[in-house]
PDB file of C-alpha atoms and ligand atoms in Angstrom:
ATOM      1  CA  MET A   1      -5.596  64.212  29.497  1.00 80.00           C
ATOM      2  CA  VAL A   2      -1.860  63.620  29.676  1.00 91.00           C
ATOM      3  CA  SER A   3      -0.349  64.686  33.004  1.00 96.00           C
ATOM      4  CA  GLU A   4       2.523  67.161  33.260  1.00 97.00           C
ATOM      5  CA  TRP A   5       4.690  64.363  34.664  1.00 98.00           C
ATOM      6  CA  GLU A   6       4.011  62.233  31.566  1.00 98.00           C
ATOM      7  CA  ILE A   7       5.057  65.126  29.315  1.00 98.00           C
ATOM      8  CA  LYS A   8       8.255  65.540  31.339  1.00 98.00           C
ATOM      9  CA  LYS A   9       8.927  61.821  30.863  1.00 98.00           C
ATOM     10  CA  GLU A  10       8.395  62.175  27.109  1.00 98.00           C
ATOM     11  CA  ILE A  11      10.868  65.089  26.977  1.00 98.00           C
ATOM     12  CA  CYS A  12      13.436  62.853  28.717  1.00 98.00           C
ATOM     13  CA  GLU A  13      12.769  59.986  26.284  1.00 98.00           C
ATOM     14  CA  LEU A  14      13.184  62.230  23.225  1.00 98.00           C
ATOM     15  CA  GLY A  15      16.321  63.758  24.760  1.00 98.00           C
ATOM     16  CA  ARG A  16      17.707  60.259  25.150  1.00 98.00           C
ATOM     17  CA  ARG A  17      16.939  59.504  21.475  1.00 98.00           C
ATOM     18  CA  MET A  18      18.645  62.745  20.373  1.00 98.00           C
ATOM     19  CA  TYR A  19      21.737  61.773  22.355  1.00 98.00           C
ATOM     20  CA  VAL A  20      21.801  58.116  21.254  1.00 98.00           C
ATOM     21  CA  ASN A  21      21.337  59.126  17.602  1.00 98.00           C
ATOM     22  CA  GLY A  22      24.270  61.508  17.867  1.00 98.00           C
ATOM     23  CA  TYR A  23      22.257  64.672  17.248  1.00 98.00           C
ATOM     24  CA  VAL A  24      23.780  66.260  20.368  1.00 98.00           C
ATOM     25  CA  ALA A  25      27.133  65.997  22.122  1.00 97.00           C
ATOM     26  CA  ALA A  26      27.711  66.497  25.847  1.00 97.00           C
ATOM     27  CA  ASN A  27      25.049  68.960  27.104  1.00 97.00           C
ATOM     28  CA  ASP A  28      24.019  70.301  23.676  1.00 97.00           C
ATOM     29  CA  GLY A  29      20.430  70.703  22.477  1.00 98.00           C
ATOM     30  CA  ASN A  30      17.133  71.534  24.146  1.00 98.00           C
ATOM     31  CA  ILE A  31      13.460  70.581  24.058  1.00 98.00           C
ATOM     32  CA  SER A  32      10.357  72.483  25.123  1.00 98.00           C
ATOM     33  CA  CYS A  33       6.588  72.062  25.284  1.00 98.00           C
ATOM     34  CA  ARG A  34       3.728  74.587  25.588  1.00 98.00           C
ATOM     35  CA  MET A  35       1.391  73.756  28.479  1.00 98.00           C
ATOM     36  CA  GLY A  36      -1.409  76.127  27.395  1.00 95.00           C
ATOM     37  CA  ASP A  37      -1.668  78.097  30.626  1.00 96.00           C
ATOM     38  CA  GLY A  38       1.142  80.567  29.905  1.00 97.00           C
ATOM     39  CA  ARG A  39       3.670  78.019  31.175  1.00 98.00           C
ATOM     40  CA  TYR A  40       6.252  76.084  29.175  1.00 98.00           C
ATOM     41  CA  LEU A  41       8.277  73.006  30.087  1.00 98.00           C
ATOM     42  CA  CYS A  42      11.893  73.079  28.932  1.00 98.00           C
ATOM     43  CA  THR A  43      15.109  71.183  29.436  1.00 98.00           C
ATOM     44  CA  PRO A  44      17.611  72.584  31.958  1.00 98.00           C
ATOM     45  CA  THR A  45      21.041  73.889  31.026  1.00 97.00           C
ATOM     46  CA  GLY A  46      24.173  71.887  31.791  1.00 96.00           C
ATOM     47  CA  VAL A  47      22.578  68.421  31.677  1.00 97.00           C
ATOM     48  CA  SER A  48      23.177  65.867  28.924  1.00 98.00           C
ATOM     49  CA  LYS A  49      19.993  65.085  27.016  1.00 98.00           C
ATOM     50  CA  GLY A  50      21.006  61.440  27.294  1.00 98.00           C
ATOM     51  CA  PHE A  51      20.677  61.427  31.090  1.00 98.00           C
ATOM     52  CA  LEU A  52      17.686  63.677  31.801  1.00 98.00           C
ATOM     53  CA  LYS A  53      15.224  62.795  34.589  1.00 98.00           C
ATOM     54  CA  PRO A  54      11.627  64.087  34.698  1.00 98.00           C
ATOM     55  CA  GLY A  55      12.387  65.946  37.930  1.00 98.00           C
ATOM     56  CA  ASP A  56      15.121  67.953  36.106  1.00 98.00           C
ATOM     57  CA  ILE A  57      12.677  69.645  33.701  1.00 98.00           C
ATOM     58  CA  ALA A  58      12.288  73.409  34.185  1.00 98.00           C
ATOM     59  CA  VAL A  59       9.093  75.487  33.906  1.00 98.00           C
ATOM     60  CA  VAL A  60       9.188  79.027  32.449  1.00 98.00           C
ATOM     61  CA  ASP A  61       6.668  81.766  31.663  1.00 98.00           C
ATOM     62  CA  ASP A  62       5.997  83.632  28.401  1.00 97.00           C
ATOM     63  CA  ASN A  63       9.130  85.743  28.855  1.00 97.00           C
ATOM     64  CA  GLY A  64      11.448  82.879  29.760  1.00 97.00           C
ATOM     65  CA  LYS A  65      11.408  83.653  33.501  1.00 98.00           C
ATOM     66  CA  GLN A  66      11.881  80.458  35.480  1.00 98.00           C
ATOM     67  CA  LEU A  67       8.842  79.435  37.544  1.00 98.00           C
ATOM     68  CA  ASP A  68       9.861  75.991  38.724  1.00 98.00           C
ATOM     69  CA  GLY A  69      12.525  73.278  38.507  1.00 98.00           C
ATOM     70  CA  PRO A  70      15.696  72.476  40.466  1.00 98.00           C
ATOM     71  CA  LEU A  71      18.101  73.504  37.672  1.00 98.00           C
ATOM     72  CA  PRO A  72      18.397  76.704  35.581  1.00 98.00           C
ATOM     73  CA  ARG A  73      16.432  76.534  32.314  1.00 98.00           C
ATOM     74  CA  THR A  74      18.208  76.245  28.953  1.00 97.00           C
ATOM     75  CA  SER A  75      19.815  79.466  27.751  1.00 94.00           C
ATOM     76  CA  GLU A  76      18.219  78.921  24.339  1.00 95.00           C
ATOM     77  CA  VAL A  77      14.650  79.058  25.624  1.00 97.00           C
ATOM     78  CA  LEU A  78      14.207  82.457  23.908  1.00 97.00           C
ATOM     79  CA  LEU A  79      14.445  80.708  20.535  1.00 97.00           C
ATOM     80  CA  HIS A  80      11.703  78.294  21.599  1.00 98.00           C
ATOM     81  CA  LEU A  81       9.476  81.117  22.904  1.00 98.00           C
ATOM     82  CA  GLU A  82       9.927  83.086  19.678  1.00 97.00           C
ATOM     83  CA  ILE A  83       8.509  80.096  17.815  1.00 98.00           C
ATOM     84  CA  PHE A  84       5.640  79.564  20.309  1.00 98.00           C
ATOM     85  CA  HIS A  85       4.673  83.248  20.115  1.00 97.00           C
ATOM     86  CA  GLU A  86       4.776  83.300  16.325  1.00 97.00           C
ATOM     87  CA  LEU A  87       2.910  80.048  15.682  1.00 97.00           C
ATOM     88  CA  PRO A  88      -0.092  79.426  17.976  1.00 96.00           C
ATOM     89  CA  GLU A  89      -0.622  75.939  16.509  1.00 96.00           C
ATOM     90  CA  VAL A  90       2.875  74.821  17.560  1.00 98.00           C
ATOM     91  CA  ASN A  91       3.161  73.139  20.984  1.00 98.00           C
ATOM     92  CA  ALA A  92       6.657  71.629  20.874  1.00 98.00           C
ATOM     93  CA  VAL A  93      10.154  72.655  19.788  1.00 98.00           C
ATOM     94  CA  CYS A  94      13.311  70.516  19.498  1.00 98.00           C
ATOM     95  CA  HIS A  95      16.769  71.959  18.913  1.00 98.00           C
ATOM     96  CA  ALA A  96      19.899  69.879  18.260  1.00 98.00           C
ATOM     97  CA  HIS A  97      23.118  69.775  16.242  1.00 98.00           C
ATOM     98  CA  PRO A  98      22.527  66.727  13.982  1.00 98.00           C
ATOM     99  CA  PRO A  99      25.878  66.352  12.183  1.00 98.00           C
ATOM    100  CA  HIS A 100      24.764  65.758   8.590  1.00 98.00           C
ATOM    101  CA  ALA A 101      22.286  68.632   8.700  1.00 98.00           C
ATOM    102  CA  THR A 102      24.724  70.858  10.567  1.00 98.00           C
ATOM    103  CA  ALA A 103      27.302  70.203   7.829  1.00 97.00           C
ATOM    104  CA  PHE A 104      24.937  72.048   5.474  1.00 97.00           C
ATOM    105  CA  ALA A 105      24.437  74.794   8.078  1.00 98.00           C
ATOM    106  CA  VAL A 106      28.214  75.202   8.310  1.00 97.00           C
ATOM    107  CA  SER A 107      28.846  75.080   4.561  1.00 96.00           C
ATOM    108  CA  GLY A 108      26.135  77.619   3.831  1.00 95.00           C
ATOM    109  CA  ILE A 109      25.066  75.472   0.875  1.00 95.00           C
ATOM    110  CA  PRO A 110      21.254  75.208   0.829  1.00 95.00           C
ATOM    111  CA  ILE A 111      19.633  71.766   1.151  1.00 96.00           C
ATOM    112  CA  PRO A 112      18.032  70.945  -2.221  1.00 95.00           C
ATOM    113  CA  THR A 113      14.355  70.027  -2.590  1.00 95.00           C
ATOM    114  CA  GLY A 114      12.606  67.523  -4.846  1.00 95.00           C
ATOM    115  CA  ILE A 115      14.682  64.457  -3.959  1.00 96.00           C
ATOM    116  CA  LEU A 116      12.830  62.282  -1.390  1.00 97.00           C
ATOM    117  CA  PRO A 117       9.015  62.004  -1.120  1.00 97.00           C
ATOM    118  CA  GLU A 118       8.847  61.817   2.706  1.00 97.00           C
ATOM    119  CA  VAL A 119      10.948  64.951   3.059  1.00 97.00           C
ATOM    120  CA  GLU A 120       8.719  66.872   0.648  1.00 97.00           C
ATOM    121  CA  ILE A 121       5.606  65.877   2.576  1.00 97.00           C
ATOM    122  CA  PHE A 122       6.676  66.099   6.214  1.00 97.00           C
ATOM    123  CA  ILE A 123       9.225  68.917   6.026  1.00 97.00           C
ATOM    124  CA  GLY A 124       9.331  70.653   2.617  1.00 95.00           C
ATOM    125  CA  GLN A 125      11.792  73.447   1.984  1.00 95.00           C
ATOM    126  CA  ILE A 126      14.484  73.726   4.670  1.00 97.00           C
ATOM    127  CA  PRO A 127      15.693  77.323   5.035  1.00 96.00           C
ATOM    128  CA  LEU A 128      18.952  78.489   6.606  1.00 97.00           C
ATOM    129  CA  ALA A 129      18.645  81.174   9.301  1.00 97.00           C
ATOM    130  CA  ASP A 130      21.402  83.782   9.663  1.00 97.00           C
ATOM    131  CA  TYR A 131      24.073  83.301  12.291  1.00 98.00           C
ATOM    132  CA  GLU A 132      23.747  85.078  15.647  1.00 97.00           C
ATOM    133  CA  THR A 133      25.291  84.320  19.034  1.00 96.00           C
ATOM    134  CA  PRO A 134      23.274  81.441  20.584  1.00 96.00           C
ATOM    135  CA  GLY A 135      21.074  82.375  23.536  1.00 93.00           C
ATOM    136  CA  SER A 136      20.618  86.022  22.516  1.00 94.00           C
ATOM    137  CA  LYS A 137      17.358  87.718  21.524  1.00 94.00           C
ATOM    138  CA  ASN A 138      18.882  88.439  18.101  1.00 96.00           C
ATOM    139  CA  PHE A 139      19.588  84.723  17.723  1.00 96.00           C
ATOM    140  CA  ALA A 140      15.964  83.852  18.555  1.00 96.00           C
ATOM    141  CA  GLU A 141      14.687  86.315  15.951  1.00 96.00           C
ATOM    142  CA  THR A 142      16.745  84.826  13.083  1.00 97.00           C
ATOM    143  CA  VAL A 143      14.054  82.160  12.548  1.00 97.00           C
ATOM    144  CA  LEU A 144      11.132  84.630  12.254  1.00 95.00           C
ATOM    145  CA  PRO A 145      11.113  85.143   8.469  1.00 94.00           C
ATOM    146  CA  HIS A 146      11.228  81.377   7.936  1.00 95.00           C
ATOM    147  CA  LEU A 147       8.412  80.638  10.378  1.00 93.00           C
ATOM    148  CA  ASN A 148       6.274  83.103   8.462  1.00 88.00           C
ATOM    149  CA  ASN A 149       7.056  81.084   5.333  1.00 88.00           C
ATOM    150  CA  LYS A 150       5.547  77.906   6.906  1.00 88.00           C
ATOM    151  CA  ALA A 151       8.881  76.185   7.643  1.00 95.00           C
ATOM    152  CA  ASN A 152       8.679  73.575  10.419  1.00 97.00           C
ATOM    153  CA  THR A 153      12.388  72.733  10.265  1.00 98.00           C
ATOM    154  CA  ILE A 154      15.093  75.392  10.028  1.00 98.00           C
ATOM    155  CA  LEU A 155      18.874  75.202   9.812  1.00 98.00           C
ATOM    156  CA  LEU A 156      20.771  77.626  12.030  1.00 98.00           C
ATOM    157  CA  ALA A 157      23.950  78.874  10.336  1.00 98.00           C
ATOM    158  CA  ASN A 158      27.162  77.523  11.927  1.00 98.00           C
ATOM    159  CA  HIS A 159      25.128  75.985  14.709  1.00 98.00           C
ATOM    160  CA  GLY A 160      22.483  73.271  14.112  1.00 98.00           C
ATOM    161  CA  ALA A 161      18.775  72.888  13.463  1.00 98.00           C
ATOM    162  CA  VAL A 162      15.460  73.628  15.131  1.00 98.00           C
ATOM    163  CA  ALA A 163      12.144  71.893  14.441  1.00 98.00           C
ATOM    164  CA  CYS A 164       8.613  72.517  15.690  1.00 98.00           C
ATOM    165  CA  ASP A 165       5.185  70.927  15.429  1.00 98.00           C
ATOM    166  CA  LYS A 166       1.898  70.385  17.212  1.00 97.00           C
ATOM    167  CA  ASP A 167       3.416  67.826  19.611  1.00 98.00           C
ATOM    168  CA  LEU A 168       6.801  66.680  20.917  1.00 98.00           C
ATOM    169  CA  LEU A 169       7.087  63.493  18.873  1.00 98.00           C
ATOM    170  CA  HIS A 170       6.413  65.226  15.543  1.00 98.00           C
ATOM    171  CA  ALA A 171       8.895  68.007  16.318  1.00 98.00           C
ATOM    172  CA  TYR A 172      11.528  65.392  17.164  1.00 98.00           C
ATOM    173  CA  PHE A 173      10.695  63.331  14.049  1.00 98.00           C
ATOM    174  CA  HIS A 174      11.500  66.368  11.883  1.00 98.00           C
ATOM    175  CA  LEU A 175      15.050  66.292  13.228  1.00 98.00           C
ATOM    176  CA  GLU A 176      15.305  62.571  12.411  1.00 98.00           C
ATOM    177  CA  THR A 177      13.937  63.075   8.900  1.00 98.00           C
ATOM    178  CA  LEU A 178      16.204  66.081   8.364  1.00 98.00           C
ATOM    179  CA  ASP A 179      19.413  64.364   9.392  1.00 98.00           C
ATOM    180  CA  MET A 180      18.605  61.139   7.515  1.00 98.00           C
ATOM    181  CA  TYR A 181      17.888  63.239   4.406  1.00 98.00           C
ATOM    182  CA  CYS A 182      21.158  65.153   4.661  1.00 98.00           C
ATOM    183  CA  LYS A 183      23.047  61.891   5.221  1.00 98.00           C
ATOM    184  CA  ILE A 184      21.475  60.376   2.091  1.00 98.00           C
ATOM    185  CA  LEU A 185      22.334  63.491   0.076  1.00 97.00           C
ATOM    186  CA  LEU A 186      25.977  63.330   1.158  1.00 96.00           C
ATOM    187  CA  LEU A 187      26.166  59.566   0.478  1.00 96.00           C
ATOM    188  CA  SER A 188      24.528  59.987  -2.955  1.00 95.00           C
ATOM    189  CA  LYS A 189      27.154  62.535  -3.834  1.00 92.00           C
ATOM    190  CA  GLN A 190      29.832  59.990  -2.916  1.00 92.00           C
ATOM    191  CA  VAL A 191      28.088  57.306  -4.985  1.00 93.00           C
ATOM    192  CA  GLY A 192      28.314  59.699  -7.882  1.00 91.00           C
ATOM    193  CA  ASN A 193      24.930  61.053  -8.885  1.00 91.00           C
ATOM    194  CA  ILE A 194      21.759  62.676  -7.567  1.00 93.00           C
ATOM    195  CA  ASN A 195      18.567  62.487  -9.590  1.00 93.00           C
ATOM    196  CA  ARG A 196      15.827  64.980  -8.884  1.00 93.00           C
ATOM    197  CA  LEU A 197      12.110  64.214  -9.049  1.00 94.00           C
ATOM    198  CA  PRO A 198      10.266  65.860 -11.931  1.00 93.00           C
ATOM    199  CA  GLY A 199       8.282  68.941 -10.883  1.00 92.00           C
ATOM    200  CA  SER A 200       5.012  67.185 -11.793  1.00 92.00           C
ATOM    201  CA  LYS A 201       5.790  64.403  -9.295  1.00 94.00           C
ATOM    202  CA  VAL A 202       6.681  66.903  -6.568  1.00 94.00           C
ATOM    203  CA  LYS A 203       3.342  68.598  -7.267  1.00 93.00           C
ATOM    204  CA  GLU A 204       1.595  65.262  -6.643  1.00 94.00           C
ATOM    205  CA  LEU A 205       3.363  65.041  -3.274  1.00 96.00           C
ATOM    206  CA  LEU A 206       2.286  68.596  -2.437  1.00 95.00           C
ATOM    207  CA  ASP A 207      -1.308  67.617  -3.214  1.00 94.00           C
ATOM    208  CA  ILE A 208      -1.032  64.665  -0.793  1.00 95.00           C
ATOM    209  CA  LYS A 209       0.506  67.053   1.741  1.00 95.00           C
ATOM    210  CA  SER A 210      -2.443  69.386   1.335  1.00 93.00           C
ATOM    211  CA  THR A 211      -4.951  66.599   2.030  1.00 95.00           C
ATOM    212  CA  MET A 212      -2.996  65.833   5.223  1.00 94.00           C
ATOM    213  CA  GLY A 213      -3.431  69.444   6.303  1.00 92.00           C
ATOM    214  CA  ILE A 214       0.288  70.266   6.230  1.00 93.00           C
ATOM    215  CA  GLU A 215       0.930  73.755   4.888  1.00 90.00           C
ATOM    216  CA  ASP A 216       3.537  74.429   2.212  1.00 92.00           C
ATOM    217  CA  PRO A 217       4.048  77.728   0.358  1.00 89.00           C
ATOM    218  CA  ARG A 218       4.487  75.711  -2.855  1.00 92.00           C
ATOM    219  CA  HIS A 219       0.845  74.549  -2.743  1.00 87.00           C
ATOM    220  CA  ASP A 220      -0.066  77.566  -4.845  1.00 85.00           C
ATOM    221  CA  CYS A 221       2.590  76.864  -7.498  1.00 87.00           C
ATOM    222  CA  THR A 222       1.355  76.372 -11.033  1.00 85.00           C
ATOM    223  CA  THR A 223       4.680  75.879 -12.802  1.00 86.00           C
ATOM    224  CA  GLU A 224       7.469  73.290 -12.490  1.00 83.00           C
ATOM    225  CA  SER A 225      10.077  75.962 -11.801  1.00 82.00           C
ATOM    226  CA  CYS A 226       7.987  77.271  -8.900  1.00 86.00           C
ATOM    227  CA  VAL A 227       7.561  73.788  -7.384  1.00 87.00           C
ATOM    228  CA  LEU A 228      11.289  73.112  -7.624  1.00 84.00           C
ATOM    229  CA  ALA A 229      12.237  76.664  -6.619  1.00 80.00           C
ATOM    230  CA  GLY A 230      15.250  77.051  -4.396  1.00 79.00           C
ATOM    231  CA  SER A 231      18.951  76.696  -4.784  1.00 80.00           C
ATOM    232  CA  ASP A 232      20.348  73.629  -6.524  1.00 85.00           C
ATOM    233  CA  GLU A 233      23.918  74.581  -5.631  1.00 89.00           C
ATOM    234  CA  PHE A 234      24.479  71.220  -3.917  1.00 92.00           C
ATOM    235  CA  LEU A 235      23.416  69.395  -7.091  1.00 89.00           C
ATOM    236  CA  LYS A 236      25.948  71.173  -9.311  1.00 83.00           C
ATOM    237  CA  GLY A 237      28.039  68.747 -11.299  1.00 69.00           C
ATOM    238  CA  PHE A 238      25.288  66.126 -11.120  1.00 65.00           C
ATOM    239  CA  SER A 239      22.442  65.145 -13.369  1.00 57.00           C
ATOM    240  CA  SER A 240      20.164  68.110 -13.965  1.00 54.00           C
ATOM    241  CA  THR A 241      17.684  65.917 -15.787  1.00 59.00           C
ATOM    242  CA  PRO A 242      14.801  64.320 -13.904  1.00 63.00           C
ATOM    243  CA  ILE A 243      14.966  60.676 -12.829  1.00 67.00           C
ATOM    244  CA  PRO A 244      14.637  58.186 -15.705  1.00 64.00           C
ATOM    245  CA  GLN A 245      11.052  57.120 -16.290  1.00 61.00           C
ATOM    246  CA  HIS A 246      10.704  53.367 -16.623  1.00 58.00           C
ATOM    247  CA  SER A 247       8.471  51.994 -19.349  1.00 54.00           C
ATOM    248  CA  ALA A 248       6.582  48.725 -19.014  1.00 55.00           C
ATOM    249  CA  GLY A 249       7.534  45.841 -21.314  1.00 51.00           C
ATOM    250  CA  ALA A 250       5.078  43.447 -22.947  1.00 51.00           C
ATOM    251  CA  ASP A 251       5.265  41.250 -19.848  1.00 52.00           C
ATOM    252  CA  GLY A 252       4.283  44.201 -17.696  1.00 49.00           C
ATOM    253  CA  HIS A 253       7.677  44.534 -16.048  1.00 52.00           C
ATOM    254  CA  GLY A 254       9.410  47.897 -16.019  1.00 46.00           C
ATOM    255  CA  ARG A 255      12.528  48.309 -18.118  1.00 45.00           C
ATOM    256  CA  GLY A 256      15.431  50.401 -16.896  1.00 46.00           C
ATOM    257  CA  MET A 257      17.171  52.867 -19.159  1.00 47.00           C
ATOM    258  CA  GLY A 258      20.458  50.981 -18.800  1.00 44.00           C
ATOM    259  CA  ILE A 259      23.852  52.557 -18.378  1.00 47.00           C
ATOM    260  CA  GLU A 260      25.447  54.493 -21.196  1.00 50.00           C
ATOM    261  CA  GLY A 261      28.035  52.423 -23.007  1.00 47.00           C
ATOM    262  CA  GLU A 262      26.805  49.173 -21.422  1.00 45.00           C
ATOM    263  CA  PRO A 263      24.412  46.647 -22.936  1.00 44.00           C
ATOM    264  CA  SER A 264      20.806  47.397 -22.033  1.00 43.00           C
ATOM    265  CA  GLN A 265      18.521  44.834 -20.417  1.00 43.00           C
ATOM    266  CA  ARG A 266      17.542  43.832 -23.943  1.00 44.00           C
ATOM    267  CA  GLY A 267      21.195  43.320 -24.841  1.00 44.00           C
ATOM    268  CA  GLU A 268      21.442  46.436 -27.045  1.00 48.00           C
ATOM    269  CA  PRO A 269      24.403  48.783 -26.521  1.00 48.00           C
ATOM    270  CA  GLN A 270      23.415  52.186 -25.141  1.00 49.00           C
ATOM    271  CA  PRO A 271      24.684  55.313 -26.925  1.00 51.00           C
ATOM    272  CA  MET A 272      27.846  56.722 -25.380  1.00 53.00           C
ATOM    273  CA  PRO A 273      28.474  60.478 -25.360  1.00 54.00           C
ATOM    274  CA  GLU A 274      31.606  61.639 -27.173  1.00 58.00           C
ATOM    275  CA  GLN A 275      33.277  62.853 -23.966  1.00 58.00           C
ATOM    276  CA  GLU A 276      32.918  59.418 -22.336  1.00 55.00           C
ATOM    277  CA  MET A 277      34.175  57.746 -25.472  1.00 56.00           C
ATOM    278  CA  ARG A 278      37.249  59.988 -25.626  1.00 60.00           C
ATOM    279  CA  ARG A 279      38.060  59.110 -22.015  1.00 59.00           C
ATOM    280  CA  GLY A 280      37.799  55.390 -22.725  1.00 56.00           C
ATOM    281  CA  VAL A 281      39.904  55.647 -25.874  1.00 57.00           C
ATOM    282  CA  ALA A 282      42.532  57.745 -24.072  1.00 58.00           C
ATOM    283  CA  MET A 283      42.844  55.110 -21.332  1.00 58.00           C
ATOM    284  CA  ALA A 284      43.194  52.369 -23.914  1.00 56.00           C
ATOM    285  CA  ALA A 285      45.749  54.378 -25.914  1.00 55.00           C
ATOM    286  CA  GLY A 286      47.785  55.042 -22.764  1.00 53.00           C
ATOM    287  CA  ARG A 287      47.798  51.326 -21.958  1.00 52.00           C
ATOM    288  CA  ILE A 288      48.851  50.373 -25.507  1.00 50.00           C
ATOM    289  CA  LEU A 289      51.656  52.925 -25.627  1.00 48.00           C
ATOM    290  CA  SER A 290      52.965  51.964 -22.206  1.00 50.00           C
ATOM    291  CA  GLY A 291      52.858  48.284 -23.314  1.00 48.00           C
ATOM    292  CA  THR A 292      55.037  49.093 -26.299  1.00 48.00           C
ATOM    293  CA  GLY A 293      57.546  50.889 -24.116  1.00 47.00           C
ATOM    294  CA  LYS A 294      56.692  54.256 -25.644  1.00 48.00           C
ATOM    295  CA  LEU A 295      55.328  55.592 -22.362  1.00 47.00           C
ATOM    296  CA  GLY A 296      56.711  55.771 -18.861  1.00 45.00           C
ATOM    297  CA  GLY A 297      60.418  55.711 -19.736  1.00 47.00           C
ATOM    298  CA  SER A 298      60.594  59.356 -20.807  1.00 49.00           C
ATOM    299  CA  SER A 299      63.234  61.410 -19.066  1.00 56.00           C
ATOM    300  CA  THR A 300      62.560  64.929 -20.338  1.00 66.00           C
ATOM    301  CA  THR A 301      59.550  67.219 -20.364  1.00 66.00           C
ATOM    302  CA  ALA A 302      59.832  67.496 -24.139  1.00 71.00           C
ATOM    303  CA  GLN A 303      59.623  63.710 -24.514  1.00 71.00           C
ATOM    304  CA  ARG A 304      56.572  63.506 -22.243  1.00 67.00           C
ATOM    305  CA  ARG A 305      54.838  66.282 -24.186  1.00 72.00           C
ATOM    306  CA  ALA A 306      55.547  64.477 -27.439  1.00 71.00           C
ATOM    307  CA  GLU A 307      54.014  61.304 -26.004  1.00 68.00           C
ATOM    308  CA  GLU A 308      50.927  63.174 -24.767  1.00 68.00           C
ATOM    309  CA  ASP A 309      50.515  64.713 -28.230  1.00 72.00           C
ATOM    310  CA  GLU A 310      50.765  61.257 -29.748  1.00 70.00           C
ATOM    311  CA  ILE A 311      48.047  59.921 -27.395  1.00 65.00           C
ATOM    312  CA  GLU A 312      45.806  62.898 -28.185  1.00 71.00           C
ATOM    313  CA  ARG A 313      46.270  62.268 -31.929  1.00 73.00           C
ATOM    314  CA  VAL A 314      45.369  58.580 -31.579  1.00 67.00           C
ATOM    315  CA  VAL A 315      42.372  59.399 -29.384  1.00 66.00           C
ATOM    316  CA  GLN A 316      41.017  61.874 -31.947  1.00 72.00           C
ATOM    317  CA  LEU A 317      41.538  59.417 -34.776  1.00 72.00           C
ATOM    318  CA  VAL A 318      39.809  56.504 -33.035  1.00 65.00           C
ATOM    319  CA  THR A 319      36.974  58.653 -31.682  1.00 61.00           C
ATOM    320  CA  ASP A 320      36.260  60.084 -35.141  1.00 67.00           C
ATOM    321  CA  GLN A 321      36.165  56.612 -36.638  1.00 67.00           C
ATOM    322  CA  ILE A 322      33.805  55.258 -33.963  1.00 60.00           C
ATOM    323  CA  MET A 323      31.489  58.283 -34.208  1.00 59.00           C
ATOM    324  CA  GLU A 324      31.326  57.943 -37.986  1.00 61.00           C
ATOM    325  CA  GLY A 325      30.796  54.189 -37.845  1.00 53.00           C
TER     326      GLY A 325
HETATM  327 ZN1  LIG B   1      22.475  74.754  20.018  1.00 59.51          ZN
END
């Protein structure tokens, strides 16, 4: 059996990782562990998680009353206790302000599902709890409806995130997975597109999850829309179609779908949608007109409008011809 001192050392190690990974600034964040005898270990208030020592760790009872430790317990211990009371199988809770995840908590835009396999399996849907003043009983209770819906990782509006699991390491790992996921989502948006997994593939992941004994309310889903339920607000403006499915060539190698307008891997041009074509033609027309001196030297609004009309006319003409051809 692991000694209480060893558990205190593990809390310090995970606190150090939270700090080094930038999930907490200054004295932010807190970690707790259920000891099984009505006692709970938790981090003290006013100490950086990057510099915790095992002797700093506080001990509290079921109501958050301090039983031991040289420093006052974290003010957010009520949130941790709410989770322990609600979920008997949970023995550890980690709370931090991981920046990429907290950006979603601040924006109020829900984190989409159906993007990365590991996230589907180890976390699943990530709800956003309502805002309440940190440290209060009302704040602690904001997570209740989401705990009842099997969430192990919850965003806290305008604040951060809290994760829980059967042991300290798994609870901490949820924070790592969460912030990495949110970082990838934000980077993908900068790259320019986000493809979603097809519902049937998410269902396969949920089946794997089930065999691993991890609960997910979507296990009972029978339709694609149910599996992919949740807001896709973050994905607006991006591909709503599932990821391209690669087909195997005669040599057994997969073939990509290619990029529209560019030669495919077989050297065939891919079809280009009319909107894309119009944009390309407009750019070319602008370059031609500016090369002939018809663009750029205009001094009046009327002249500029006339030039824009001329470009539009050329664009329409060329686009029509290409589409017909
Ligand atoms: Zn906090």
